[in-house]
Amino acid sequence: MKIKFPENFLWGAATSGPQSEGSKDKPHLNVMDKWFQLHPEDFHNQVGPEITCNSYEKYPEDIELMQRINLNSFRTSIQWSRLIDDLETGTVNQKALKYYRDYFSRLKKANIKLMVNLYHFDMPWELQEVGGFANKHVVDLFALYAKRCFESFGDLVDMWSTMNEPIVPVEAQYLYKWWYPYISDYKLAAQVGYNTILAHAKAVKEFKILFANDSKKEITVVLNLTPSYSKDDKPENIKAAKLSDEFFNKSMLEAAVNGRFNQEFIDVLKADNVLPEFNKSELDIIANNRIDFLAVNYYQPRRIQGREKPYSGENMPDKHFENFDWAEKRINPHRGWEIHPETIYNIAMDIKNNYNNIKWFISENGMGVEGEEKFKNQDGVIQDDYRIDFIKEHLYWLHKAIQEGSNCFGYQMWTFIDCWSWANSFKNRYGFVSLDLKTQARTIKKSGTWISNCIINNEFEIEENLVNKN
Ligand code: FCB
C-alpha cells in the first residue's frame, strides 16, 4: 500500500547543540559539562560532552550529508553557554556568533528549512549554581538570551522554538534524581516547572516584540507527549491516568497553546501543598504569549493505574498514580522502550479536537539501539531494517490522522548523526548516519538511504503486515 504525504511536507532530523557540537571554545560550562567533570562515572563508558559528534568543526561536511539523504528540514539548538559571554548583560561571544551564522547560512544555501531551539537541558553552570529555573532572575536572563538569539539570527532561521521538552529537567533533576543535581523535592519541582513555563512565555514575548511587523515569523516550544493509558475501565485507574497526563503532558501543553493551567491540576497542587509562587502579571504574560504552532516529540506512551497499596512515601506526584507493566506491550528489544505507533494518531487527534487543530509537526520520533555496530554489513553500513519498519509504522498512523484533518506539516526523526545523550552518552544510537567514535567518521545507514527515497517521492510503500500491527 502506498502512503502519500501532502505537498511541501517537511522531512528532517533533529539534534541539539550540547549533544552534537562539543564544548570547544565555549565561554561557560553548562550543567551537563560540569556534571561530567564532577561525576564521570555517572556517564555510560565515562564518555562526556566535550566532543560528541564535533559538529562545531564538521558542520560543512554534515550539511553535505543532509543533502545526500535529501533532508528538507533540520533542527538544532544554540548553546546559551556558547553564545553569551556575560550572562547578566547578555553580551554576545563573537566566535560563537560567527560559528552559528556560518552554520545557519550554509543550511539556508542548501535549501534546508531550519528550526532553531534555544534551550535543550543545558543550563549554564553559573546559573545552575544559583538555582537554575528555580530562580526567577534566571527566568529573566533566559528571556534576555532569547532576545540576543532572535536579534543575531532572525534573518537565517525559518522556525524558532524556546525549549525542548521542558518537563524533562523537572522530572530528571528535581523529582526522580536521574540527573545532576539529583534533587527530589515536589514543591521545588512544581516551582521549577512553573518558572520554566514563565521563561518560555517571556522569550515568546521578546520574539513578538522584535518581530511585531513580520507576521511570517513563528515560534513554538517542543513538547514530549507521553499519553497515559489507563490499565482498564475502573474509575480509579482512569482517574490516575488522567492525573498523570495533567502532570507530564497537559501542564505544559495547556500553558503553551491556551495560555492557562487546568483547574483540576491547580487543585491537586494546592491539596498537595506545593502550589508555586506566582503573580497576576506573570499569569498575564503566559496568557498573552502563546505559541504559533506546536512541535511534538513522541517516543512511547505511559501505562498507568491507581496506587495498588495506600501510598506511604514522600510527598510526590506519584502518590496519585503508578506505572503498570502491560504484559502485551511491544518492546524495542535494543532499548527497552515500548513501541506503540498508534499513539501518534491519538496525539494528532487530541491536538485536532482539543487544541484548536493548531498546526503542528513531529519534532522527534526515533528508535535507540544499543550495540548497533553488530548490524553492520561487510561495507560497514548498518542494516537497520528495524528502524525503517519503526518509521513506516509511525508514518502510517500520522498519515491517517492527516487524512482525517489533523494539521500536521512535518516529521523529523531523532536524530541525524548518532549523537551524545546525557548520562546514556553514546549507548543508544538513533541516527540516520552512524558515527565512529574513534575516528569521527560518518556513514549513512540503510535507514538514511530509505528516508532519502521517501523524501524524493514524498511517499513510501508499506507492507500489509506493518499496517495495524499494534
Ligand atoms: C529526547 C531528547 C533528546 C534525546 C532523545 C533520545 O527525549 O529530546 O535530547 O536525548 O530523547
Tab-separated table of C-alpha atoms and ligand atoms in Angstrom:
chain	number	residue	atom	x	y	z
A	1	MET	CA	0.000	0.000	0.000
A	2	LYS	CA	1.316	3.481	-0.944
A	3	ILE	CA	1.266	6.259	1.627
A	4	LYS	CA	1.487	9.724	0.075
A	5	PHE	CA	2.131	12.906	2.023
A	6	PRO	CA	0.853	16.437	1.378
A	7	GLU	CA	2.879	18.745	-0.836
A	8	ASN	CA	5.621	20.697	0.957
A	9	PHE	CA	5.667	18.207	3.821
A	10	LEU	CA	8.743	18.761	5.970
A	11	TRP	CA	11.076	15.798	6.268
A	12	GLY	CA	14.006	16.046	8.551
A	13	ALA	CA	16.013	15.214	11.595
A	14	ALA	CA	16.709	16.888	14.903
A	15	THR	CA	19.685	17.258	17.165
A	16	SER	CA	20.794	19.783	19.759
A	17	GLY	CA	23.856	21.952	20.419
A	18	PRO	CA	25.023	20.228	23.620
A	19	GLN	CA	24.599	16.784	22.041
A	20	SER	CA	26.333	17.443	18.731
A	21	GLU	CA	28.757	20.403	18.896
A	22	GLY	CA	31.150	19.505	21.654
A	23	SER	CA	32.348	22.124	24.089
A	24	LYS	CA	35.391	23.606	22.323
A	25	ASP	CA	35.642	27.424	22.592
A	26	LYS	CA	32.661	27.815	24.921
A	27	PRO	CA	32.948	30.700	27.394
A	28	HIS	CA	30.937	28.755	30.026
A	29	LEU	CA	30.301	25.217	31.113
A	30	ASN	CA	26.694	24.073	31.201
A	31	VAL	CA	25.208	21.809	33.844
A	32	MET	CA	25.965	18.698	31.782
A	33	ASP	CA	29.617	19.700	31.218
A	34	LYS	CA	30.057	20.328	34.934
A	35	TRP	CA	28.188	17.193	35.973
A	36	PHE	CA	30.596	15.173	33.836
A	37	GLN	CA	33.576	16.890	35.494
A	38	LEU	CA	32.175	16.114	38.934
A	39	HIS	CA	30.904	12.565	38.331
A	40	PRO	CA	32.271	10.998	35.144
A	41	GLU	CA	31.244	7.592	36.495
A	42	ASP	CA	27.581	8.560	36.021
A	43	PHE	CA	28.003	8.532	32.234
A	44	HIS	CA	27.922	5.426	30.041
A	45	ASN	CA	31.519	4.326	29.446
A	46	GLN	CA	32.532	7.630	31.017
A	47	VAL	CA	32.131	9.469	27.729
A	48	GLY	CA	31.297	13.111	28.361
A	49	PRO	CA	30.079	16.002	26.216
A	50	GLU	CA	33.439	17.543	25.213
A	51	ILE	CA	33.482	16.192	21.656
A	52	THR	CA	30.107	14.499	20.926
A	53	CYS	CA	29.963	14.349	17.092
A	54	ASN	CA	32.004	17.518	16.773
A	55	SER	CA	29.568	19.422	14.597
A	56	TYR	CA	31.383	22.515	15.849
A	57	GLU	CA	34.069	21.713	13.295
A	58	LYS	CA	32.349	19.265	10.974
A	59	TYR	CA	29.166	21.156	10.140
A	60	PRO	CA	30.041	21.795	6.461
A	61	GLU	CA	30.526	18.051	5.955
A	62	ASP	CA	27.350	17.346	7.920
A	63	ILE	CA	25.282	19.632	5.721
A	64	GLU	CA	26.555	17.802	2.637
A	65	LEU	CA	25.379	14.562	4.229
A	66	MET	CA	21.959	16.071	4.897
A	67	GLN	CA	21.742	16.921	1.231
A	68	ARG	CA	22.774	13.413	0.273
A	69	ILE	CA	19.801	11.986	2.136
A	70	ASN	CA	17.533	14.758	0.826
A	71	LEU	CA	16.507	16.236	4.175
A	72	ASN	CA	14.452	19.365	3.583
A	73	SER	CA	14.428	20.417	7.232
A	74	PHE	CA	16.671	20.232	10.290
A	75	ARG	CA	16.600	21.260	13.937
A	76	THR	CA	19.449	22.056	16.231
A	77	SER	CA	19.845	24.322	19.249
A	78	ILE	CA	22.060	27.205	20.227
A	79	GLN	CA	24.044	26.697	23.411
A	80	TRP	CA	23.410	29.511	25.884
A	81	SER	CA	26.793	28.622	27.399
A	82	ARG	CA	28.433	29.249	24.000
A	83	LEU	CA	26.611	32.303	22.664
A	84	ILE	CA	26.645	34.567	25.687
A	85	ASP	CA	29.815	35.913	27.289
A	86	ASP	CA	28.354	37.905	30.154
A	87	LEU	CA	25.228	36.079	31.285
A	88	GLU	CA	23.939	39.105	33.236
A	89	THR	CA	24.158	41.670	30.442
A	90	GLY	CA	23.818	39.280	27.507
A	91	THR	CA	26.928	40.241	25.565
A	92	VAL	CA	27.374	38.020	22.545
A	93	ASN	CA	30.508	35.921	22.077
A	94	GLN	CA	31.942	36.827	18.673
A	95	LYS	CA	33.386	33.414	17.856
A	96	ALA	CA	30.055	31.770	18.627
A	97	LEU	CA	28.210	34.346	16.554
A	98	LYS	CA	30.463	33.627	13.598
A	99	TYR	CA	30.060	29.867	14.038
A	100	TYR	CA	26.276	29.829	14.235
A	101	ARG	CA	25.900	32.380	11.443
A	102	ASP	CA	28.067	30.336	9.125
A	103	TYR	CA	26.331	27.063	10.111
A	104	PHE	CA	22.855	28.537	9.570
A	105	SER	CA	23.778	30.371	6.340
A	106	ARG	CA	25.082	27.161	4.818
A	107	LEU	CA	21.844	25.377	5.728
A	108	LYS	CA	19.900	28.170	4.084
A	109	LYS	CA	22.027	27.910	0.946
A	110	ALA	CA	21.375	24.164	0.912
A	111	ASN	CA	17.639	24.915	0.966
A	112	ILE	CA	17.121	23.111	4.239
A	113	LYS	CA	14.412	24.640	6.428
A	114	LEU	CA	15.994	25.435	9.737
A	115	MET	CA	14.362	25.227	13.122
A	116	VAL	CA	16.442	26.619	15.954
A	117	ASN	CA	15.753	25.821	19.569
A	118	LEU	CA	17.161	27.906	22.435
A	119	TYR	CA	17.359	25.551	25.359
A	120	HIS	CA	17.898	21.799	25.420
A	121	PHE	CA	18.514	20.944	29.102
A	122	ASP	CA	21.770	22.965	29.015
A	123	MET	CA	21.600	25.492	31.839
A	124	PRO	CA	24.862	27.481	32.084
A	125	TRP	CA	26.700	26.271	35.161
A	126	GLU	CA	26.890	29.637	36.932
A	127	LEU	CA	23.122	29.931	36.628
A	128	GLN	CA	22.544	26.378	37.797
A	129	GLU	CA	24.552	27.254	40.882
A	130	VAL	CA	22.077	29.985	41.765
A	131	GLY	CA	19.158	27.585	41.317
A	132	GLY	CA	18.618	27.404	37.550
A	133	PHE	CA	14.948	27.890	36.703
A	134	ALA	CA	14.062	27.721	40.396
A	135	ASN	CA	15.343	31.312	40.438
A	136	LYS	CA	13.143	33.971	38.795
A	137	HIS	CA	16.170	36.108	37.978
A	138	VAL	CA	17.396	33.233	35.779
A	139	VAL	CA	13.982	33.302	34.087
A	140	ASP	CA	14.678	36.917	33.088
A	141	LEU	CA	18.205	36.089	31.957
A	142	PHE	CA	16.739	33.403	29.699
A	143	ALA	CA	14.452	35.994	28.090
A	144	LEU	CA	17.479	38.242	27.534
A	145	TYR	CA	19.446	35.382	25.970
A	146	ALA	CA	16.429	34.566	23.762
A	147	LYS	CA	16.312	38.191	22.603
A	148	ARG	CA	20.002	38.043	21.651
A	149	CYS	CA	19.340	34.890	19.622
A	150	PHE	CA	16.423	36.472	17.747
A	151	GLU	CA	18.482	39.613	17.037
A	152	SER	CA	21.538	37.662	15.932
A	153	PHE	CA	19.934	35.017	13.707
A	154	GLY	CA	16.441	36.277	12.846
A	155	ASP	CA	17.363	36.595	9.165
A	156	LEU	CA	18.556	32.982	8.899
A	157	VAL	CA	16.124	30.909	10.948
A	158	ASP	CA	12.836	29.645	9.498
A	159	MET	CA	11.177	28.384	12.681
A	160	TRP	CA	12.018	29.066	16.291
A	161	SER	CA	11.484	27.091	19.457
A	162	THR	CA	12.102	28.290	23.001
A	163	MET	CA	12.824	24.958	24.675
A	164	ASN	CA	12.989	21.237	24.204
A	165	GLU	CA	10.916	19.010	26.490
A	166	PRO	CA	10.628	21.480	29.399
A	167	ILE	CA	9.056	18.842	31.666
A	168	VAL	CA	12.098	16.559	31.409
A	169	PRO	CA	14.530	18.539	33.623
A	170	VAL	CA	11.711	18.876	36.170
A	171	GLU	CA	11.475	15.101	36.317
A	172	ALA	CA	15.148	14.280	35.889
A	173	GLN	CA	16.712	16.923	38.136
A	174	TYR	CA	14.028	17.803	40.696
A	175	LEU	CA	11.809	14.735	41.147
A	176	TYR	CA	13.457	11.442	40.278
A	177	LYS	CA	17.200	12.073	40.706
A	178	TRP	CA	18.161	10.811	37.266
A	179	TRP	CA	20.403	13.825	36.580
A	180	TYR	CA	22.539	16.277	38.480
A	181	PRO	CA	21.790	17.941	40.949
A	182	TYR	CA	19.809	14.804	41.957
A	183	ILE	CA	17.116	16.591	43.924
A	184	SER	CA	13.786	15.040	44.849
A	185	ASP	CA	11.528	17.825	46.059
A	186	TYR	CA	7.936	18.055	44.826
A	187	LYS	CA	7.461	21.683	45.880
A	188	LEU	CA	10.677	22.827	44.255
A	189	ALA	CA	9.847	20.783	41.150
A	190	ALA	CA	6.458	22.496	40.876
A	191	GLN	CA	8.181	25.885	41.140
A	192	VAL	CA	10.782	24.935	38.521
A	193	GLY	CA	8.011	23.690	36.207
A	194	TYR	CA	6.044	26.915	36.574
A	195	ASN	CA	9.123	29.138	36.208
A	196	THR	CA	10.159	27.211	33.109
A	197	ILE	CA	6.788	27.927	31.515
A	198	LEU	CA	7.188	31.562	32.501
A	199	ALA	CA	10.683	31.656	30.959
A	200	HIS	CA	9.229	30.206	27.759
A	201	ALA	CA	6.426	32.818	27.713
A	202	LYS	CA	8.854	35.675	28.394
A	203	ALA	CA	11.002	34.514	25.480
A	204	VAL	CA	7.908	34.397	23.246
A	205	LYS	CA	7.134	37.946	24.378
A	206	GLU	CA	10.585	39.158	23.280
A	207	PHE	CA	10.021	37.403	19.964
A	208	LYS	CA	6.645	39.067	19.376
A	209	ILE	CA	8.054	42.490	20.207
A	210	LEU	CA	11.062	42.135	17.943
A	211	PHE	CA	9.129	40.692	15.007
A	212	ALA	CA	5.911	42.662	15.501
A	213	ASN	CA	5.951	43.725	11.859
A	214	ASP	CA	6.711	40.340	10.390
A	215	SER	CA	3.739	38.002	10.618
A	216	LYS	CA	5.650	35.224	8.855
A	217	LYS	CA	7.928	34.725	11.878
A	218	GLU	CA	6.653	31.944	14.104
A	219	ILE	CA	7.681	30.355	17.364
A	220	THR	CA	6.875	27.190	19.285
A	221	VAL	CA	8.008	25.024	22.161
A	222	VAL	CA	8.989	21.380	21.700
A	223	LEU	CA	6.903	19.175	23.997
A	224	ASN	CA	7.424	15.491	24.638
A	225	LEU	CA	3.959	13.985	24.762
A	226	THR	CA	3.627	10.658	26.537
A	227	PRO	CA	-0.125	9.963	26.658
A	228	SER	CA	-1.175	7.985	29.728
A	229	TYR	CA	-3.331	4.945	29.083
A	230	SER	CA	-5.348	3.578	31.962
A	231	LYS	CA	-4.889	-0.086	32.821
A	232	ASP	CA	-8.629	-0.701	32.431
A	233	ASP	CA	-12.026	0.935	32.821
A	234	LYS	CA	-12.008	1.071	36.596
A	235	PRO	CA	-12.735	4.664	37.657
A	236	GLU	CA	-9.735	4.810	39.999
A	237	ASN	CA	-7.374	3.817	37.179
A	238	ILE	CA	-8.952	6.204	34.700
A	239	LYS	CA	-8.599	8.982	37.251
A	240	ALA	CA	-4.941	8.086	37.865
A	241	ALA	CA	-4.160	8.107	34.133
A	242	LYS	CA	-5.877	11.449	33.737
A	243	LEU	CA	-3.828	12.951	36.554
A	244	SER	CA	-0.581	11.559	35.218
A	245	ASP	CA	-1.484	13.250	31.941
A	246	GLU	CA	-2.061	16.537	33.756
A	247	PHE	CA	1.394	16.419	35.319
A	248	PHE	CA	3.508	15.238	32.424
A	249	ASN	CA	1.637	16.431	29.326
A	250	LYS	CA	-1.219	18.832	29.834
A	251	SER	CA	0.524	21.197	32.252
A	252	MET	CA	2.923	22.378	29.544
A	253	LEU	CA	0.515	21.880	26.638
A	254	GLU	CA	-2.302	23.954	28.147
A	255	ALA	CA	0.087	26.733	29.096
A	256	ALA	CA	1.807	26.880	25.707
A	257	VAL	CA	-1.241	26.543	23.440
A	258	ASN	CA	-4.019	28.058	25.551
A	259	GLY	CA	-2.049	30.266	27.935
A	260	ARG	CA	-3.622	28.691	31.026
A	261	PHE	CA	-3.489	25.861	33.556
A	262	ASN	CA	-6.252	23.312	34.119
A	263	GLN	CA	-8.182	23.948	37.314
A	264	GLU	CA	-8.045	20.246	38.172
A	265	PHE	CA	-4.240	20.388	38.070
A	266	ILE	CA	-4.111	23.532	40.205
A	267	ASP	CA	-6.420	21.877	42.742
A	268	VAL	CA	-4.128	18.867	43.058
A	269	LEU	CA	-1.037	21.046	43.570
A	270	LYS	CA	-2.939	23.037	46.177
A	271	ALA	CA	-4.130	19.949	48.034
A	272	ASP	CA	-0.577	18.572	47.972
A	273	ASN	CA	0.718	21.844	49.390
A	274	VAL	CA	3.097	22.560	46.528
A	275	LEU	CA	1.425	25.396	44.646
A	276	PRO	CA	4.261	27.515	43.199
A	277	GLU	CA	4.722	31.223	43.877
A	278	PHE	CA	3.132	33.230	41.092
A	279	ASN	CA	1.525	36.591	40.490
A	280	LYS	CA	-1.079	38.102	38.234
A	281	SER	CA	1.346	39.844	35.881
A	282	GLU	CA	3.205	36.571	35.279
A	283	LEU	CA	-0.055	34.791	34.508
A	284	ASP	CA	-0.866	37.571	32.031
A	285	ILE	CA	2.469	37.039	30.285
A	286	ILE	CA	1.685	33.306	29.973
A	287	ALA	CA	-1.840	34.051	28.749
A	288	ASN	CA	-0.744	36.602	26.157
A	289	ASN	CA	2.270	34.881	24.656
A	290	ARG	CA	1.079	31.657	23.124
A	291	ILE	CA	2.821	29.578	20.522
A	292	ASP	CA	2.078	29.886	16.788
A	293	PHE	CA	2.410	26.186	16.075
A	294	LEU	CA	3.237	23.091	18.103
A	295	ALA	CA	6.215	20.730	17.969
A	296	VAL	CA	5.785	17.246	19.451
A	297	ASN	CA	8.383	14.667	20.402
A	298	TYR	CA	6.882	11.211	20.624
A	299	TYR	CA	8.661	8.047	21.709
A	300	GLN	CA	6.322	5.990	23.881
A	301	PRO	CA	3.133	6.225	25.953
A	302	ARG	CA	2.686	5.709	29.706
A	303	ARG	CA	0.683	2.805	31.150
A	304	ILE	CA	-0.931	3.918	34.382
A	305	GLN	CA	-3.042	2.620	37.245
A	306	GLY	CA	-4.128	3.974	40.625
A	307	ARG	CA	-1.914	3.112	43.601
A	308	GLU	CA	-2.352	-0.557	44.359
A	309	LYS	CA	-1.480	-0.128	48.040
A	310	PRO	CA	-2.078	3.023	50.076
A	311	TYR	CA	0.798	5.414	49.399
A	312	SER	CA	3.146	5.953	52.315
A	313	GLY	CA	6.207	7.537	50.680
A	314	GLU	CA	7.365	11.170	50.483
A	315	ASN	CA	5.059	13.840	49.131
A	316	MET	CA	5.421	13.221	45.367
A	317	PRO	CA	3.153	13.365	42.291
A	318	ASP	CA	3.409	9.581	42.318
A	319	LYS	CA	1.090	9.343	45.270
A	320	HIS	CA	-1.712	9.763	42.715
A	321	PHE	CA	-0.704	7.088	40.212
A	322	GLU	CA	1.796	4.392	39.387
A	323	ASN	CA	3.134	2.748	36.259
A	324	PHE	CA	1.778	-0.619	35.372
A	325	ASP	CA	3.505	-3.206	33.295
A	326	TRP	CA	1.236	-4.131	30.400
A	327	ALA	CA	2.063	-7.723	29.569
A	328	GLU	CA	1.109	-7.398	25.895
A	329	LYS	CA	3.220	-4.351	25.123
A	330	ARG	CA	5.597	-4.434	22.180
A	331	ILE	CA	9.133	-3.625	23.237
A	332	ASN	CA	12.142	-2.311	21.356
A	333	PRO	CA	14.496	-5.113	22.440
A	334	HIS	CA	17.571	-2.949	21.805
A	335	ARG	CA	16.487	-0.164	24.161
A	336	GLY	CA	13.658	-1.403	26.359
A	337	TRP	CA	11.068	1.228	25.435
A	338	GLU	CA	7.557	0.359	24.336
A	339	ILE	CA	6.747	0.696	20.642
A	340	HIS	CA	3.187	1.898	20.081
A	341	PRO	CA	2.786	3.663	16.729
A	342	GLU	CA	-0.972	4.189	17.043
A	343	THR	CA	-0.340	6.694	19.832
A	344	ILE	CA	0.937	9.141	17.237
A	345	TYR	CA	-2.580	9.081	15.743
A	346	ASN	CA	-4.141	9.612	19.176
A	347	ILE	CA	-1.865	12.603	19.814
A	348	ALA	CA	-2.764	14.064	16.431
A	349	MET	CA	-6.493	13.689	17.102
A	350	ASP	CA	-6.165	15.184	20.585
A	351	ILE	CA	-4.456	18.230	19.065
A	352	LYS	CA	-7.153	18.455	16.420
A	353	ASN	CA	-10.107	18.060	18.756
A	354	ASN	CA	-8.888	19.745	21.934
A	355	TYR	CA	-6.210	22.214	20.875
A	356	ASN	CA	-7.961	24.203	18.154
A	357	ASN	CA	-6.473	21.986	15.437
A	358	ILE	CA	-3.327	24.094	15.760
A	359	LYS	CA	-0.758	23.362	13.074
A	360	TRP	CA	1.959	21.090	14.378
A	361	PHE	CA	4.636	18.620	13.449
A	362	ILE	CA	6.555	15.681	14.862
A	363	SER	CA	9.836	17.183	16.005
A	364	GLU	CA	11.284	13.907	17.333
A	365	ASN	CA	10.435	10.252	16.951
A	366	GLY	CA	13.010	7.526	16.934
A	367	MET	CA	14.394	4.209	17.949
A	368	GLY	CA	17.500	3.891	20.087
A	369	VAL	CA	19.623	0.792	19.611
A	370	GLU	CA	22.364	-0.371	21.926
A	371	GLY	CA	25.292	-2.178	20.307
A	372	GLU	CA	24.173	-1.154	16.842
A	373	GLU	CA	27.562	-1.889	15.268
A	374	LYS	CA	26.595	-5.577	15.266
A	375	PHE	CA	24.178	-4.788	12.428
A	376	LYS	CA	26.968	-3.582	10.098
A	377	ASN	CA	27.349	-5.369	6.760
A	378	GLN	CA	30.750	-6.029	5.178
A	379	ASP	CA	30.813	-2.485	3.752
A	380	GLY	CA	30.362	-1.019	7.213
A	381	VAL	CA	26.767	0.072	6.557
A	382	ILE	CA	24.335	-0.507	9.409
A	383	GLN	CA	21.392	-2.581	8.222
A	384	ASP	CA	18.756	-1.005	10.434
A	385	ASP	CA	15.643	-2.555	8.925
A	386	TYR	CA	14.051	-2.412	12.393
A	387	ARG	CA	14.296	1.395	12.234
A	388	ILE	CA	12.807	1.529	8.743
A	389	ASP	CA	9.823	-0.542	9.939
A	390	PHE	CA	9.525	1.675	13.004
A	391	ILE	CA	9.348	4.797	10.809
A	392	LYS	CA	6.897	3.223	8.362
A	393	GLU	CA	4.512	2.242	11.120
A	394	HIS	CA	4.591	5.656	12.757
A	395	LEU	CA	4.172	7.421	9.440
A	396	TYR	CA	1.229	5.189	8.601
A	397	TRP	CA	-0.651	6.403	11.696
A	398	LEU	CA	0.444	10.005	11.215
A	399	HIS	CA	-0.787	9.911	7.639
A	400	LYS	CA	-4.151	8.513	8.733
A	401	ALA	CA	-4.531	11.439	11.150
A	402	ILE	CA	-3.626	13.930	8.407
A	403	GLN	CA	-6.289	12.396	6.173
A	404	GLU	CA	-8.762	12.876	8.984
A	405	GLY	CA	-7.961	16.569	9.164
A	406	SER	CA	-5.106	16.865	11.628
A	407	ASN	CA	-2.979	19.870	10.773
A	408	CYS	CA	0.406	18.141	10.754
A	409	PHE	CA	3.021	19.602	8.415
A	410	GLY	CA	6.142	17.523	9.007
A	411	TYR	CA	8.091	14.692	10.548
A	412	GLN	CA	11.598	14.908	11.963
A	413	MET	CA	13.480	11.944	13.338
A	414	TRP	CA	15.760	11.872	16.291
A	415	THR	CA	18.475	12.052	15.039
A	416	PHE	CA	20.622	12.930	12.054
A	417	ILE	CA	24.088	11.642	13.110
A	418	ASP	CA	24.343	9.385	16.184
A	419	CYS	CA	24.818	11.867	18.998
A	420	TRP	CA	25.567	12.129	22.696
A	421	SER	CA	22.615	11.563	25.004
A	422	TRP	CA	23.192	12.831	28.568
A	423	ALA	CA	24.007	10.064	31.072
A	424	ASN	CA	23.444	7.437	28.377
A	425	SER	CA	26.196	9.094	26.372
A	426	PHE	CA	26.594	7.109	23.117
A	427	LYS	CA	24.971	3.912	24.407
A	428	ASN	CA	21.821	4.048	22.301
A	429	ARG	CA	22.251	5.066	18.679
A	430	TYR	CA	19.376	6.840	16.917
A	431	GLY	CA	20.839	8.389	13.748
A	432	PHE	CA	20.231	8.093	10.024
A	433	VAL	CA	24.019	8.311	9.944
A	434	SER	CA	26.333	6.273	12.146
A	435	LEU	CA	29.272	7.764	13.974
A	436	ASP	CA	32.581	6.040	14.603
A	437	LEU	CA	33.517	7.492	17.963
A	438	LYS	CA	37.238	6.940	17.475
A	439	THR	CA	37.642	8.403	14.004
A	440	GLN	CA	34.525	10.620	13.909
A	441	ALA	CA	33.788	9.018	10.509
A	442	ARG	CA	30.177	9.292	9.388
A	443	THR	CA	28.434	6.531	7.383
A	444	ILE	CA	24.871	6.656	6.104
A	445	LYS	CA	22.783	3.772	7.492
A	446	LYS	CA	20.301	1.781	5.452
A	447	SER	CA	17.521	3.900	7.035
A	448	GLY	CA	19.263	7.052	5.747
A	449	THR	CA	19.077	5.739	2.202
A	450	TRP	CA	15.483	4.629	2.757
A	451	ILE	CA	14.386	8.053	4.008
A	452	SER	CA	16.130	9.797	1.096
A	453	ASN	CA	13.877	7.885	-1.330
A	454	CYS	CA	10.825	8.502	0.784
A	455	ILE	CA	11.568	12.241	0.744
A	456	ILE	CA	12.212	12.453	-3.003
A	457	ASN	CA	8.930	10.684	-3.753
A	458	ASN	CA	7.030	12.186	-0.840
A	459	GLU	CA	5.588	8.712	-0.398
A	460	PHE	CA	6.536	5.178	0.569
A	461	GLU	CA	5.236	1.657	0.280
A	462	ILE	CA	4.097	-0.092	3.461
A	463	GLU	CA	3.739	-3.853	3.734
A	464	GLU	CA	0.394	-5.272	4.887
A	465	ASN	CA	1.923	-6.881	7.969
A	466	LEU	CA	3.017	-3.469	9.272
A	467	VAL	CA	-0.445	-1.949	8.955
A	468	ASN	CA	-2.495	-2.217	12.137
A	469	LYS	CA	0.232	-4.202	13.824
A	470	ASN	CA	-0.445	-2.645	17.267
B	1	FCB	C1	14.616	13.045	23.828
B	1	FCB	C2	15.519	14.264	23.898
B	1	FCB	C3	16.759	14.152	23.091
B	1	FCB	C4	17.344	12.758	23.060
B	1	FCB	C5	16.266	11.728	22.834
B	1	FCB	C6	16.793	10.322	22.819
B	1	FCB	O1	13.789	12.972	24.937
B	1	FCB	O2	14.854	15.408	23.416
B	1	FCB	O3	17.648	15.100	23.566
B	1	FCB	O4	18.079	12.507	24.209
B	1	FCB	O5	15.306	11.831	23.821
